[in-house]
Short mmCIF file of C-alpha atoms in Angstrom, two decimals:
data_model
loop_
_atom_site.label_atom_id
_atom_site.label_comp_id
_atom_site.label_asym_id
_atom_site.label_seq_id
_atom_site.Cartn_x
_atom_site.Cartn_y
_atom_site.Cartn_z
CA UNK A 261 -35.34 13.04 25.57
CA UNK A 262 -31.82 13.40 27.41
CA UNK A 263 -31.23 9.75 27.45
CA UNK A 264 -31.96 9.52 23.55
CA UNK A 265 -29.89 12.24 23.19
CA UNK A 266 -27.08 10.87 25.07
CA UNK A 267 -27.25 7.79 22.90
CA UNK A 268 -27.70 9.62 19.89
CA UNK A 269 -24.35 11.29 20.76
CA UNK A 270 -22.54 7.96 21.23
CA UNK A 271 -23.77 6.73 18.13
CA UNK A 272 -22.33 10.02 16.16
CA UNK A 273 -19.07 9.59 17.83
CA UNK A 274 -18.72 6.11 17.31
CA UNK A 275 -19.03 7.04 13.44
CA UNK A 276 -16.52 9.72 13.92
CA UNK A 277 -14.29 7.79 15.40
CA UNK A 278 -14.46 4.91 12.54
CA UNK A 279 -14.38 7.99 10.04
CA UNK A 280 -10.95 9.29 11.41
CA UNK A 281 -9.64 6.08 11.89
CA UNK A 282 -10.18 5.11 8.06
CA UNK A 283 -8.83 8.50 7.19
CA UNK A 284 -5.38 8.30 9.17
CA UNK A 285 -5.12 4.48 7.65
CA UNK A 286 -5.89 5.96 4.22
CA UNK A 287 -3.37 8.70 4.72
CA UNK A 288 -0.50 6.39 5.91
CA UNK A 289 -1.26 3.83 3.10
CA UNK A 290 -0.99 6.36 0.42
CA UNK A 291 2.03 8.43 2.09
CA UNK A 292 4.29 5.57 3.86
CA UNK A 293 3.70 2.11 3.10
CA UNK A 294 1.26 0.02 1.55
CA UNK A 295 0.40 -3.67 2.74
CA UNK A 296 1.31 -6.35 0.22
CA UNK A 297 0.32 -10.01 0.34
CA UNK A 298 2.55 -12.48 -2.29
CA UNK A 299 -0.33 -14.08 -4.01
CA UNK A 300 1.94 -16.23 -6.34
CA UNK A 301 5.59 -17.91 -6.91
CA UNK A 302 6.96 -15.59 -9.19
CA UNK A 303 9.65 -14.31 -7.01
CA UNK A 304 10.45 -17.52 -5.28
CA UNK A 305 12.83 -18.03 -3.47
CA UNK A 306 13.22 -14.30 -2.50
CA UNK A 307 9.45 -14.12 -1.99
CA UNK A 308 7.26 -17.10 -1.03
CA UNK A 309 3.31 -17.29 -1.51
CA UNK A 310 2.20 -16.33 1.58
CA UNK A 311 4.67 -13.53 2.81
CA UNK A 312 3.50 -10.23 3.81
CA UNK A 313 5.04 -7.08 3.61
CA UNK A 314 4.84 -3.28 3.58
CA UNK A 315 5.94 -1.52 0.48
CA UNK A 316 7.94 1.57 1.08
CA UNK A 317 6.28 4.42 -1.01
CA UNK A 318 8.58 7.37 0.18
CA UNK A 319 11.45 5.42 -1.73
CA UNK A 320 10.60 6.76 -5.18
CA UNK A 321 7.95 9.54 -4.43
CA UNK A 322 4.39 10.03 -5.63
CA UNK A 323 2.32 9.69 -8.37
CA UNK A 324 -1.30 8.60 -9.38
CA UNK A 325 -0.22 5.08 -8.88
CA UNK A 326 0.55 5.84 -4.98
CA UNK A 327 -3.53 6.19 -4.43
CA UNK A 328 -4.64 2.76 -3.15
CA UNK A 329 -6.97 0.54 -5.39
CA UNK A 330 -9.49 -0.88 -2.91
CA UNK A 331 -10.63 -4.38 -4.05
CA UNK A 332 -12.65 -6.61 -1.99
CA UNK A 333 -14.43 -9.18 -4.44
CA UNK A 334 -16.39 -10.59 -1.64
CA UNK A 335 -17.94 -7.64 -0.94
CA UNK A 336 -18.10 -6.35 -4.65
CA UNK A 337 -15.85 -3.34 -3.84
CA UNK A 338 -13.39 -2.54 -6.94
CA UNK A 339 -12.39 1.24 -6.77
CA UNK A 340 -9.42 1.68 -8.76
CA UNK A 341 -6.53 4.15 -7.85
CA UNK A 342 -7.45 5.92 -11.02
CA UNK A 343 -10.57 6.50 -9.76
CA UNK A 344 -9.24 8.52 -6.86
CA UNK A 345 -6.40 10.06 -8.23
CA UNK A 346 -6.61 9.94 -11.93
CA UNK A 347 -6.39 13.68 -12.34
CA UNK A 348 -2.66 12.96 -11.56
CA UNK A 349 -2.05 10.57 -14.51
CA UNK A 350 -0.53 11.18 -17.95
CA UNK A 351 2.61 12.95 -17.33
CA UNK A 352 4.81 9.79 -16.14
CA UNK A 353 6.34 12.08 -13.55
CA UNK A 354 6.34 11.93 -9.86
CA UNK A 355 6.39 14.47 -6.62
CA UNK A 356 9.74 13.97 -4.70
CA UNK A 357 10.88 11.58 -7.25
CA UNK A 358 13.30 9.23 -6.50
CA UNK A 359 15.11 6.91 -8.87
CA UNK A 360 14.83 3.35 -8.87
CA UNK A 361 18.18 0.95 -8.51
CA UNK A 362 18.92 -1.86 -10.75
CA UNK A 363 18.14 -4.97 -8.25
CA UNK A 364 15.31 -3.34 -6.57
CA UNK A 365 12.22 -5.62 -5.95
CA UNK A 366 9.20 -3.10 -6.84
CA UNK A 367 5.74 -3.19 -6.46
CA UNK A 368 3.91 -1.37 -9.54
CA UNK A 369 0.86 -0.95 -10.87
CA UNK A 370 0.20 -2.94 -14.12
CA UNK A 371 0.08 -0.59 -17.35
CA UNK A 372 -2.92 -2.43 -18.84
CA UNK A 373 -4.86 -3.99 -16.03
CA UNK A 374 -4.18 -1.38 -13.16
CA UNK A 375 -3.46 -4.68 -10.98
CA UNK A 376 -0.20 -4.43 -8.58
CA UNK A 377 2.39 -6.47 -9.45
CA UNK A 378 5.95 -7.08 -7.72
CA UNK A 379 9.04 -8.11 -9.95
CA UNK A 380 12.75 -7.20 -9.56
CA UNK A 381 14.12 -4.18 -11.46
CA UNK A 382 16.35 -5.59 -14.32
CA UNK A 383 16.57 -2.66 -17.47
CA UNK A 384 16.93 1.00 -16.60
CA UNK A 385 15.78 3.77 -19.19
CA UNK A 386 17.95 3.24 -22.47
CA UNK A 387 19.31 -0.30 -21.63
CA UNK A 388 18.94 -3.06 -24.17
CA UNK A 389 17.97 -6.46 -22.73
CA UNK A 390 18.16 -10.08 -24.28
CA UNK A 391 18.01 -13.40 -22.80
CA UNK A 392 20.30 -15.76 -24.33
CA UNK A 393 20.56 -19.26 -23.00
CA UNK A 394 18.32 -18.24 -19.88
CA UNK A 395 21.38 -15.81 -19.03
CA UNK A 396 20.50 -11.86 -19.19
CA UNK A 397 22.35 -9.61 -21.32
CA UNK A 398 22.63 -6.07 -20.21
CA UNK A 399 23.81 -3.63 -23.23
CA UNK A 400 25.61 -6.67 -24.75
CA UNK A 401 27.23 -8.15 -21.80
CA UNK A 402 26.24 -11.38 -19.61
CA UNK A 403 25.35 -10.86 -16.02
CA UNK A 404 27.42 -13.03 -13.54
CA UNK A 405 25.80 -16.34 -12.54
CA UNK A 406 27.23 -18.80 -9.98
CA UNK A 407 25.50 -22.19 -9.53
CA UNK A 408 23.83 -22.13 -5.84
CA UNK A 409 22.54 -26.02 -5.41
CA UNK A 410 18.99 -26.03 -5.29
CA UNK A 411 15.71 -24.83 -3.82
CA UNK A 412 13.39 -27.57 -2.46
CA UNK A 413 9.58 -27.28 -1.71
CA UNK A 414 6.78 -29.53 -0.77
CA UNK A 415 4.92 -30.00 -3.83
CA UNK A 416 0.94 -29.33 -3.05
CA UNK A 417 -1.56 -26.72 -3.03
CA UNK A 418 -0.25 -23.43 -1.75
CA UNK A 419 -1.70 -20.05 -0.53
CA UNK A 420 -5.26 -19.16 -0.74
CA UNK A 421 -5.28 -19.83 -4.23
CA UNK A 422 -4.22 -23.46 -3.94
CA UNK A 423 -1.35 -22.81 -6.79
CA UNK A 424 0.78 -25.68 -7.31
CA UNK A 425 4.40 -25.17 -8.01
CA UNK A 426 6.40 -26.50 -11.18
CA UNK A 427 9.50 -28.81 -10.37
CA UNK A 428 12.68 -29.36 -12.36
CA UNK A 429 12.31 -32.98 -11.45
CA UNK A 430 9.10 -33.73 -13.28
CA UNK A 431 6.07 -34.64 -12.46
CA UNK A 432 5.89 -35.35 -8.36
CA UNK A 433 3.15 -36.71 -5.98
CA UNK A 434 1.69 -34.54 -3.41
CA UNK A 435 3.64 -34.37 -0.46
CA UNK A 436 6.88 -35.05 -2.92
CA UNK A 437 10.08 -32.87 -3.14
CA UNK A 438 10.00 -30.20 -5.85
CA UNK A 439 13.10 -29.05 -6.84
CA UNK A 440 14.34 -26.15 -8.99
CA UNK A 441 17.94 -25.22 -9.49
CA UNK A 442 19.08 -22.00 -8.07
CA UNK A 443 21.82 -19.49 -8.94
CA UNK A 444 23.06 -16.19 -7.49
CA UNK A 445 22.73 -13.69 -10.25
CA UNK A 446 25.02 -10.47 -9.95
CA UNK A 447 23.82 -7.30 -11.73
CA UNK A 448 26.51 -4.46 -12.93
CA UNK A 449 26.02 -2.33 -9.97
CA UNK A 450 26.60 -5.61 -7.73
CA UNK A 451 23.40 -6.27 -6.83
CA UNK A 452 23.40 -10.09 -6.17
CA UNK A 453 20.12 -12.47 -5.51
CA UNK A 454 19.13 -15.87 -5.88
CA UNK A 455 17.42 -16.60 -9.21
CA UNK A 456 15.38 -20.43 -9.78
CA UNK A 457 15.35 -22.50 -13.04
CA UNK A 458 13.01 -25.01 -13.97
CA UNK A 459 13.11 -25.89 -17.54
CA UNK A 460 14.36 -24.79 -21.19
CA UNK A 461 11.64 -22.49 -22.77
CA UNK A 462 10.84 -19.79 -24.92
CA UNK A 463 11.60 -17.15 -22.38
CA UNK A 464 14.77 -18.09 -22.08
CA UNK A 465 16.11 -17.13 -25.50
CA UNK A 466 14.24 -13.53 -26.37
CA UNK A 467 15.03 -10.91 -28.85
CA UNK A 468 16.47 -7.54 -27.65
CA UNK A 469 14.24 -5.15 -25.94
CA UNK A 470 15.33 -1.37 -25.98
CA UNK A 471 13.63 0.04 -22.54
CA UNK A 472 11.93 3.57 -23.66
CA UNK A 473 12.77 6.81 -21.57
CA UNK A 474 11.02 7.28 -18.50
CA UNK A 475 10.18 3.33 -18.52
CA UNK A 476 11.73 -0.08 -16.66
CA UNK A 477 12.08 -3.78 -17.25
CA UNK A 478 11.16 -5.96 -15.09
CA UNK A 479 11.76 -9.88 -14.20
CA UNK A 480 10.64 -12.29 -11.61
CA UNK A 481 13.38 -14.31 -9.95
CA UNK A 482 11.40 -17.38 -10.53
CA UNK A 483 12.42 -17.14 -14.05
CA UNK A 484 10.51 -19.87 -16.01
CA UNK A 485 7.15 -19.26 -13.75
CA UNK A 486 6.95 -15.29 -14.46
CA UNK A 487 4.65 -13.21 -16.22
CA UNK A 488 7.09 -9.87 -16.55
CA UNK A 489 8.57 -7.41 -19.07
CA UNK A 490 9.48 -10.41 -21.71
CA UNK A 491 5.86 -11.02 -22.24
CA UNK A 492 4.45 -7.68 -23.97
CA UNK A 493 1.26 -6.01 -23.13
CA UNK A 494 -0.14 -7.02 -26.26
CA UNK A 495 0.18 -10.81 -25.16
CA UNK A 496 -1.28 -10.02 -21.82
CA UNK A 497 2.07 -9.64 -20.22
CA UNK A 498 3.88 -6.70 -18.35
CA UNK A 499 5.92 -5.13 -21.04
CA UNK A 500 7.85 -1.60 -20.06
CA UNK A 501 6.34 -0.11 -17.01
CA UNK A 502 6.17 3.67 -17.06
CA UNK A 503 8.36 5.64 -13.89
CA UNK A 504 4.79 7.10 -12.53
CA UNK A 505 3.59 3.29 -12.15
CA UNK A 506 6.12 2.54 -9.57
CA UNK A 507 4.49 2.43 -6.07
CA UNK A 508 7.23 1.52 -3.94
CA UNK A 509 10.29 -0.79 -2.80
CA UNK A 510 9.75 -3.89 -1.14
CA UNK A 511 12.47 -3.81 1.81
CA UNK A 512 11.39 -6.29 4.69
CA UNK A 513 8.97 -9.36 5.24
CA UNK A 514 6.94 -8.64 7.92
CA UNK A 515 5.02 -11.98 8.32
CA UNK A 516 4.85 -15.19 6.67
CA UNK A 517 1.94 -18.01 6.38
CA UNK A 518 2.20 -21.46 4.02
CA UNK A 519 -1.30 -21.83 4.39
CA UNK A 520 -4.48 -20.58 3.16
CA UNK A 521 -5.46 -18.23 5.94
CA UNK A 522 -2.62 -15.99 8.22
CA UNK A 523 -4.91 -17.61 10.93
CA UNK A 524 -3.42 -20.97 10.85
CA UNK A 525 -1.01 -20.51 12.98
CA UNK A 526 0.61 -23.85 12.49
CA UNK A 527 1.38 -22.78 9.31
CA UNK A 528 3.29 -19.81 9.96
CA UNK A 529 6.98 -19.43 8.83
CA UNK A 530 8.74 -17.80 11.75
CA UNK A 531 12.09 -17.96 10.18
CA UNK A 532 10.84 -15.42 7.70
CA UNK A 533 9.51 -12.84 10.06
CA UNK A 534 10.95 -9.49 9.81
CA UNK A 535 13.44 -10.78 7.02
CA UNK A 536 14.92 -8.28 4.71
CA UNK A 537 14.11 -8.53 1.21
CA UNK A 538 17.62 -8.94 -1.00
#
């Protein structure tokens, strides 16, 4: 009996340890830093498919979107943030709120689907945003652009999803050099970063978007390969993003892998470890 009691006690202690560890991890992820894998090429070359970073949640304060969604398709797990913190939704405010700055790379909750997106903040509340000939106009003024050579990558499947990049130099065979024009874009507040261009398409010439109060306008750095605020929500785009949907700011890449799995060490990009996000 004593041996059985000791064994049962050991099982209980193990369960308690696991529960405590999960609670601590949940609190850490909710309040401080949330891990985020880059699944697509919409933010190249600032962020590449397979970059792993921690999102700083303290920068903008907290809202219902600060609660993490737990999605594990292989196990059939799909717990949305609203299922946990939906009681805090609806007022478009934040606790200990901080104002985002133009040029920040932000992870936010998609206003319709609820999935996490990462894009660059271009338009603030009240701004009028337009794209003319591929050049962003903010309140009637074109942002500064400087040519900066090309961005080159190997054409082939990228990341766990096996997505293939679009190339400015036309159809490219597997293993070929896929090239995109690169420019340095500088916003009115001085924030400067690289953007990529592939071709001329509809999103290079838009109407005027007037950003509502309490909302923000986002764009991907890979301008011709990004579903962002240029596409309205009714057309399955991002549209304007409410303040309460901001999750946090991306500050630093912690790890990066060019392969299908982080365990494929031969695909690690060691030059991107601990690299700051500009």
